[in-house]
Each structure stands twice: as structure tokens, then as C-alpha cells.
CSV table of C-alpha atoms in Angstrom, one decimal:
chain,number,residue,atom,x,y,z
A,1,MET,CA,-2.9,-15.2,-5.2
A,2,ILE,CA,-4.3,-14.3,-8.6
A,3,PHE,CA,-6.3,-17.5,-8.6
A,4,THR,CA,-7.8,-16.6,-5.3
A,5,ALA,CA,-8.6,-13.1,-6.3
A,6,ILE,CA,-10.7,-14.4,-9.2
A,7,LEU,CA,-12.2,-17.5,-7.6
A,8,LEU,CA,-13.8,-15.8,-4.5
A,9,PRO,CA,-15.7,-13.0,-6.3
A,10,ALA,CA,-16.8,-15.4,-9.1
A,11,ALA,CA,-18.2,-17.8,-6.5
A,12,ALA,CA,-20.0,-14.9,-4.7
A,13,VAL,CA,-21.6,-13.7,-7.9
A,14,LEU,CA,-22.7,-17.2,-8.9
A,15,HIS,CA,-24.0,-17.8,-5.4
A,16,LEU,CA,-26.3,-14.8,-5.9
A,17,GLY,CA,-27.5,-16.1,-9.2
A,18,GLY,CA,-25.2,-14.4,-11.7
A,19,PRO,CA,-24.1,-10.9,-12.7
A,20,ALA,CA,-27.6,-9.5,-13.3
A,21,GLN,CA,-28.9,-10.8,-9.9
A,22,PHE,CA,-25.8,-9.6,-8.2
A,23,TYR,CA,-26.2,-6.0,-9.6
A,24,GLN,CA,-29.9,-5.9,-8.6
A,25,ALA,CA,-29.1,-7.2,-5.1
A,26,LEU,CA,-26.5,-4.5,-4.8
A,27,LEU,CA,-28.9,-1.7,-5.8
A,28,THR,CA,-31.5,-3.0,-3.4
A,29,THR,CA,-29.0,-3.3,-0.5
A,30,ASP,CA,-27.1,-0.1,-1.1
A,31,SER,CA,-28.7,2.8,0.8
A,32,SER,CA,-25.7,5.0,1.4
A,33,ASN,CA,-24.0,5.4,-2.1
A,34,PHE,CA,-21.7,2.5,-1.2
A,35,ALA,CA,-21.4,1.4,-4.8
A,36,ALA,CA,-21.2,4.9,-6.3
A,37,PRO,CA,-17.7,5.5,-7.8
A,38,LEU,CA,-17.5,8.9,-6.1
A,39,GLY,CA,-19.6,8.1,-3.0
A,40,GLY,CA,-22.3,10.4,-4.2
A,41,ASN,CA,-20.0,13.5,-4.2
A,42,VAL,CA,-20.4,16.1,-6.9
A,43,GLY,CA,-18.5,19.2,-8.1
A,44,LEU,CA,-15.3,20.2,-6.4
A,45,ILE,CA,-15.7,17.5,-3.7
A,46,ALA,CA,-15.9,14.9,-6.5
A,47,ALA,CA,-12.8,16.3,-8.1
A,48,GLY,CA,-11.0,16.3,-4.8
A,49,THR,CA,-12.0,12.7,-4.3
A,50,ILE,CA,-10.7,11.6,-7.7
A,51,ALA,CA,-7.4,13.6,-7.2
A,52,GLY,CA,-6.9,12.3,-3.7
A,53,SER,CA,-7.5,8.7,-4.8
A,54,LEU,CA,-5.1,8.9,-7.7
A,55,SER,CA,-2.4,10.7,-5.6
A,56,VAL,CA,-1.9,7.6,-3.5
A,57,GLY,CA,0.4,6.6,-6.4
A,58,LEU,CA,2.8,9.5,-5.6
A,59,SER,CA,4.0,7.6,-2.5
A,60,SER,CA,4.9,4.6,-4.6
A,61,LEU,CA,7.9,6.5,-5.7
A,62,GLY,CA,9.4,6.5,-2.2
A,63,GLN,CA,8.8,2.9,-1.1
A,64,PRO,CA,12.2,1.2,-0.5
A,65,HIS,CA,11.0,-2.3,-1.3
A,66,LEU,CA,9.6,-1.1,-4.6
A,67,VAL,CA,12.6,0.9,-5.6
A,68,ALA,CA,14.8,-2.1,-4.9
A,69,ARG,CA,12.9,-4.0,-7.6
A,70,PHE,CA,13.7,-1.3,-10.1
A,71,LEU,CA,17.3,-1.3,-9.2
A,72,ALA,CA,17.4,-5.1,-9.7
A,73,LEU,CA,16.0,-4.9,-13.3
A,74,ARG,CA,18.3,-6.6,-15.8
A,75,ASP,CA,17.6,-4.4,-18.8
A,76,GLU,CA,15.0,-2.4,-20.7
A,77,ARG,CA,13.2,-5.6,-21.8
A,78,ALA,CA,12.7,-6.6,-18.1
A,79,LEU,CA,11.3,-3.1,-17.4
A,80,LYS,CA,8.7,-3.5,-20.1
A,81,GLN,CA,7.7,-6.9,-18.9
A,82,GLY,CA,7.3,-5.5,-15.4
A,83,GLN,CA,5.1,-2.7,-16.6
A,84,LEU,CA,2.7,-5.2,-18.3
A,85,ILE,CA,2.7,-7.7,-15.4
A,86,ALA,CA,2.1,-5.0,-12.8
A,87,THR,CA,-0.6,-3.3,-14.7
A,88,ALA,CA,-2.5,-6.5,-15.5
A,89,TRP,CA,-2.0,-7.7,-11.9
A,90,TYR,CA,-3.4,-4.5,-10.3
A,91,THR,CA,-6.3,-4.3,-12.8
A,92,VAL,CA,-7.5,-7.9,-12.1
A,93,VAL,CA,-6.9,-7.9,-8.3
A,94,PHE,CA,-8.4,-4.5,-7.5
A,95,PHE,CA,-11.5,-5.1,-9.7
A,96,CYS,CA,-12.1,-8.5,-8.1
A,97,MET,CA,-11.6,-7.2,-4.6
A,98,CYS,CA,-14.2,-4.5,-5.3
A,99,ILE,CA,-16.6,-7.3,-6.2
A,100,VAL,CA,-15.7,-9.1,-2.9
A,101,GLY,CA,-16.6,-5.9,-1.0
A,102,PHE,CA,-19.9,-5.5,-2.8
A,103,ALA,CA,-20.7,-9.2,-2.3
A,104,GLY,CA,-20.0,-8.9,1.4
A,105,LYS,CA,-22.3,-6.0,1.6
A,106,ILE,CA,-25.1,-8.2,0.2
A,107,LEU,CA,-24.4,-11.6,1.8
A,108,LEU,CA,-23.1,-10.4,5.2
A,109,PRO,CA,-24.9,-7.2,6.1
A,110,GLU,CA,-24.4,-8.0,9.8
A,111,LEU,CA,-20.6,-8.2,9.6
A,112,GLU,CA,-19.3,-5.6,12.0
A,113,ASN,CA,-15.7,-5.5,10.9
A,114,SER,CA,-15.6,-4.8,7.2
A,115,GLU,CA,-11.9,-5.8,7.0
A,116,GLN,CA,-12.9,-9.4,7.8
A,117,VAL,CA,-15.1,-9.6,4.6
A,118,PHE,CA,-12.7,-11.8,2.7
A,119,PHE,CA,-12.4,-14.3,5.5
A,120,ALA,CA,-16.1,-14.3,6.2
A,121,LEU,CA,-17.0,-14.8,2.6
A,122,ASN,CA,-14.4,-17.5,2.2
A,123,SER,CA,-15.7,-19.5,5.0
A,124,THR,CA,-19.3,-19.0,3.9
A,125,LEU,CA,-18.9,-20.0,0.3
A,126,PHE,CA,-16.3,-22.8,0.4
A,127,PRO,CA,-15.7,-26.0,2.4
A,128,SER,CA,-12.9,-25.9,5.0
A,129,VAL,CA,-10.2,-27.5,2.8
A,130,VAL,CA,-10.7,-25.1,-0.1
A,131,ALA,CA,-11.1,-22.1,2.3
A,132,ALA,CA,-7.8,-23.0,3.9
A,133,VAL,CA,-6.0,-22.9,0.5
A,134,LEU,CA,-7.5,-19.5,-0.3
A,135,LEU,CA,-6.5,-18.2,3.1
A,136,ALA,CA,-2.9,-19.3,2.4
A,137,ALA,CA,-3.0,-17.1,-0.7
A,138,VAL,CA,-4.0,-14.1,1.4
A,139,MET,CA,-1.2,-14.8,3.9
A,140,SER,CA,1.3,-15.0,1.1
A,141,ALA,CA,0.2,-11.6,-0.1
A,142,ILE,CA,0.7,-10.1,3.4
A,143,MET,CA,4.1,-11.8,3.9
A,144,SER,CA,5.4,-10.8,0.5
A,145,THR,CA,5.1,-7.2,1.6
A,146,ALA,CA,6.1,-7.5,5.2
A,147,ASP,CA,9.3,-9.5,4.5
A,148,SER,CA,10.3,-7.0,1.8
A,149,MET,CA,10.0,-4.1,4.2
A,150,LEU,CA,11.8,-5.9,7.0
A,151,LEU,CA,14.7,-7.0,4.8
A,152,VAL,CA,15.1,-3.6,3.3
A,153,THR,CA,15.1,-2.0,6.8
A,154,GLY,CA,17.7,-4.5,8.1
A,155,THR,CA,20.0,-4.1,5.1
A,156,THR,CA,19.7,-0.3,5.2
A,157,VAL,CA,20.7,0.0,8.8
A,158,ALA,CA,23.7,-2.3,8.3
A,159,HIS,CA,24.8,-0.4,5.2
A,160,ASP,CA,24.3,3.1,6.7
A,161,LEU,CA,26.3,2.2,9.8
A,162,GLY,CA,29.2,1.3,7.5
A,163,LEU,CA,29.1,-2.4,8.6
A,164,THR,CA,28.9,-3.9,5.2
A,165,ARG,CA,32.1,-2.1,4.1
A,166,HIS,CA,34.2,-2.0,7.2
A,167,TYR,CA,32.9,-4.8,9.4
A,168,PRO,CA,31.2,-7.3,7.1
A,169,GLN,CA,31.4,-10.0,9.7
A,170,HIS,CA,29.0,-8.0,11.9
A,171,ALA,CA,26.6,-6.8,9.1
A,172,LEU,CA,24.4,-9.9,9.1
A,173,LEU,CA,24.0,-9.8,12.9
A,174,ALA,CA,23.1,-6.1,12.9
A,175,SER,CA,20.6,-6.7,10.1
A,176,ARG,CA,18.9,-9.6,12.0
A,177,LEU,CA,18.8,-7.6,15.3
A,178,THR,CA,17.2,-4.7,13.4
A,179,ILE,CA,14.5,-6.9,11.9
A,180,ALA,CA,13.8,-8.4,15.3
A,181,VAL,CA,13.4,-5.0,17.0
A,182,ILE,CA,11.2,-3.6,14.2
A,183,SER,CA,9.0,-6.7,14.3
A,184,LEU,CA,8.5,-6.4,18.1
A,185,LEU,CA,7.7,-2.7,17.8
A,186,ALA,CA,5.2,-3.4,15.0
A,187,MET,CA,3.5,-6.0,17.2
A,188,ALA,CA,3.4,-3.6,20.1
A,189,VAL,CA,1.8,-0.9,17.9
A,190,ALA,CA,-0.8,-3.4,16.6
A,191,ILE,CA,-1.7,-4.5,20.1
A,192,TYR,CA,-1.7,-1.2,22.1
A,193,LEU,CA,-2.7,1.3,19.4
A,194,PRO,CA,-5.6,-0.3,17.8
A,195,SER,CA,-6.8,0.9,14.4
A,196,THR,CA,-8.0,-0.5,11.1
A,197,ILE,CA,-5.4,-2.3,8.9
A,198,PHE,CA,-6.3,0.0,6.0
A,199,GLN,CA,-5.7,3.2,8.0
A,200,ARG,CA,-2.3,1.8,9.3
A,201,VAL,CA,-1.2,0.8,5.8
A,202,LEU,CA,-2.3,4.0,4.1
A,203,PHE,CA,-0.6,6.2,6.8
A,204,ALA,CA,2.7,4.2,6.6
A,205,TRP,CA,2.5,4.3,2.8
A,206,VAL,CA,2.1,8.1,2.7
A,207,ALA,CA,4.6,8.8,5.4
A,208,ILE,CA,7.4,6.7,3.9
A,209,GLY,CA,6.6,7.9,0.4
A,210,SER,CA,6.6,11.6,1.5
A,211,ALA,CA,9.9,11.2,3.3
A,212,LEU,CA,11.9,9.4,0.7
A,213,GLY,CA,10.0,9.9,-2.6
A,214,PRO,CA,11.0,13.5,-3.3
A,215,ALA,CA,14.7,12.7,-3.0
A,216,ILE,CA,14.4,9.6,-5.2
A,217,VAL,CA,12.5,11.5,-7.9
A,218,CYS,CA,15.1,14.3,-7.9
A,219,HIS,CA,18.0,11.9,-8.3
A,220,ALA,CA,16.2,9.9,-10.9
A,221,LEU,CA,15.6,13.1,-13.0
A,222,GLY,CA,19.2,14.1,-12.5
A,223,ALA,CA,18.5,17.2,-10.5
A,224,SER,CA,21.4,18.7,-8.6
A,225,ILE,CA,20.5,18.8,-4.9
A,226,PRO,CA,22.7,20.4,-2.1
A,227,ALA,CA,23.5,17.6,0.4
A,228,GLY,CA,22.3,19.8,3.3
A,229,ARG,CA,18.7,19.7,2.0
A,230,LEU,CA,18.3,16.0,2.0
A,231,LEU,CA,17.8,15.4,5.7
A,232,PRO,CA,15.4,18.4,6.1
A,233,ALA,CA,13.3,17.2,3.2
A,234,VAL,CA,13.1,13.7,4.6
A,235,GLY,CA,12.2,15.0,8.1
A,236,CYS,CA,9.7,17.6,6.9
A,237,GLY,CA,8.0,15.2,4.5
A,238,PHE,CA,7.5,12.6,7.3
A,239,LEU,CA,6.4,15.1,9.9
A,240,ALA,CA,3.9,16.7,7.5
A,241,ALA,CA,2.4,13.3,6.8
A,242,VAL,CA,1.9,12.7,10.5
A,243,VAL,CA,0.3,16.2,11.0
A,244,CYS,CA,-2.0,15.7,8.0
A,245,TYR,CA,-3.0,12.3,9.2
A,246,LEU,CA,-4.1,13.8,12.5
A,247,LEU,CA,-6.1,16.6,10.8
A,248,PRO,CA,-9.7,16.1,9.7
A,249,ASN,CA,-10.0,14.4,6.3
A,250,THR,CA,-10.3,16.3,3.1
A,251,PRO,CA,-12.1,14.9,0.0
A,252,GLY,CA,-10.1,11.9,-1.1
A,253,ASP,CA,-7.6,12.8,1.7
A,254,ILE,CA,-5.9,14.9,-1.0
A,255,LEU,CA,-4.1,17.1,1.5
A,256,GLU,CA,-2.5,14.1,3.3
A,257,ARG,CA,-1.6,12.3,0.1
A,258,THR,CA,-0.1,15.2,-1.8
A,259,GLY,CA,0.9,18.0,0.6
A,260,PRO,CA,3.8,16.3,2.4
A,261,PHE,CA,5.3,15.0,-0.8
A,262,MET,CA,5.1,18.4,-2.5
A,263,LEU,CA,6.7,20.0,0.7
A,264,GLY,CA,9.6,17.6,0.4
A,265,LEU,CA,10.0,18.5,-3.3
A,266,ALA,CA,9.9,22.2,-2.6
A,267,ILE,CA,12.6,22.0,0.1
A,268,LEU,CA,14.9,20.2,-2.4
A,269,LEU,CA,14.2,22.2,-5.5
A,270,LEU,CA,13.1,25.8,-4.6
A,271,GLY,CA,15.7,28.5,-4.2
A,272,ARG,CA,18.6,26.4,-5.5
A,273,PRO,CA,21.7,28.3,-6.6
A,274,ARG,CA,22.1,28.6,-10.4
A,275,GLY,CA,25.2,27.8,-12.4
């Protein structure tokens, strides 16, 4: 995956003649602040764009498949290794994918679906055999996320129903059935409720993070939370994310990405009895 993330943008830049020619072509092609870091926004709107973009990280705290990785850490040394690897990974991949987007704007201006830019550039710049290998890397990235979410969902259902403790012989079957049902529902949503992949992923990311993130943060910090507040916090965080998703966008979608999470925290922490 890291090899693909570096190779494709490098090939695109070289195809355009090098970094200098790439930059000049981008300036010539760009007529709508496409390459501007803040999209041409200034003042409070620019501040909202920055805050909204950064606040996507809040929802990371509530992703079950990510939290499971933290729970599986062996020791403090493994935690530090993970910090370095994750930071380096995101820095390289995100930067390179930005270059891919810019290159697609230059080389494929007629491309209607911007989410196909990776595949279109791949087939344009490489022969079929090489393109197939690079495509496999993308599929591995997709599957590494999808299978994590499905496995966590199946395990959670089996555990929360008490099957893993009281009926272990049925736990695996329940987990498999859950994964099958969720997969079928996901395919139905993709087919009958069309939308961009980015919008789907971002909504799911915020909704799950806003539902589970506040409770995970409170427990990690050792905060005492009355048991009766957990379910309302989860429900309100999720519903608020749905409502904010349906409302008109704010700069950087700051309301959608921070409001539901903060609502969940407020339900858990405000007005707690002292002593």
C-alpha cells in the first residue's frame, strides 16, 4: 500500500515533466481555488474550515476497530512504535494522495466522478499488469478496514448477548450470522441509497465516533459515570450526528464533526453528583 501511494503520484509528476512543470500546470488548470489549502476562504470561515478539518480526529476516539488495537498493545514500547508508524504512514499517504488528486485535475479534466481518479490515473500511466498490482493495493486498504469493522461487530453482538460466556458453542455462529446480515444491509444501502464513498465514510466515521467516543474518553480518563447515562449519551450522540449530517454544511463541517461528540460528553459529565 505504501509503495502504491508513492509510485502513482511520482509517475504522474514525472509524466508532466517534473515538480516545476506539475506546479505550473496546476496553477494554469486551477480556476476555482482547488489547490488552495483553505479553498479561498478567509477570516472566520477559514478558521472554521481549519477547526472542522482537524476535528475529524475526535471521532477516532470512538472507532471500535481502532480501540481494539490499543487494547491489544503489549506494552509501552509497542505504543511508542505505533505512534511513530501511524504518524509516518498518514503523513506519507495523505500527502501523496493529495498529489494524485491534483494530477487528476490536470491530466483528466473530463473525469466526471472524482472518486475514480486513482483508478483512472492508474490505467492511464501504467500497463495493465502493473496497474493490476497497484489496484490490489487499494483493495487491500479497503478490505483491511471493512473486515475490521465486521469482525468487531460480530464479536460485540456475541459478547453483549452473553453467548461467549454462557453459550460459547453458539457464539461463533451468532458472530457469523451478524457479519452476514450487516454485509447484506451495507450492500443494500450502497445500491439503493446512492451517494459518494467519501460522504458515506465520513458520516459513518462521525456517527460511530460521536456515539461511542465520549464514553471511551471518560473511562480512559478515569471519570466516574452513572450507568444510567451511558445509553442516553450513545443514543443522543448518534442521533445528533444524523441530524447535523442532514443540515446544511458549515465551514469545515465543524458542527457535524464536533457538536454530537460534545453533546455526548455533556450528558456524561455535566451535573454529576459530587462526593
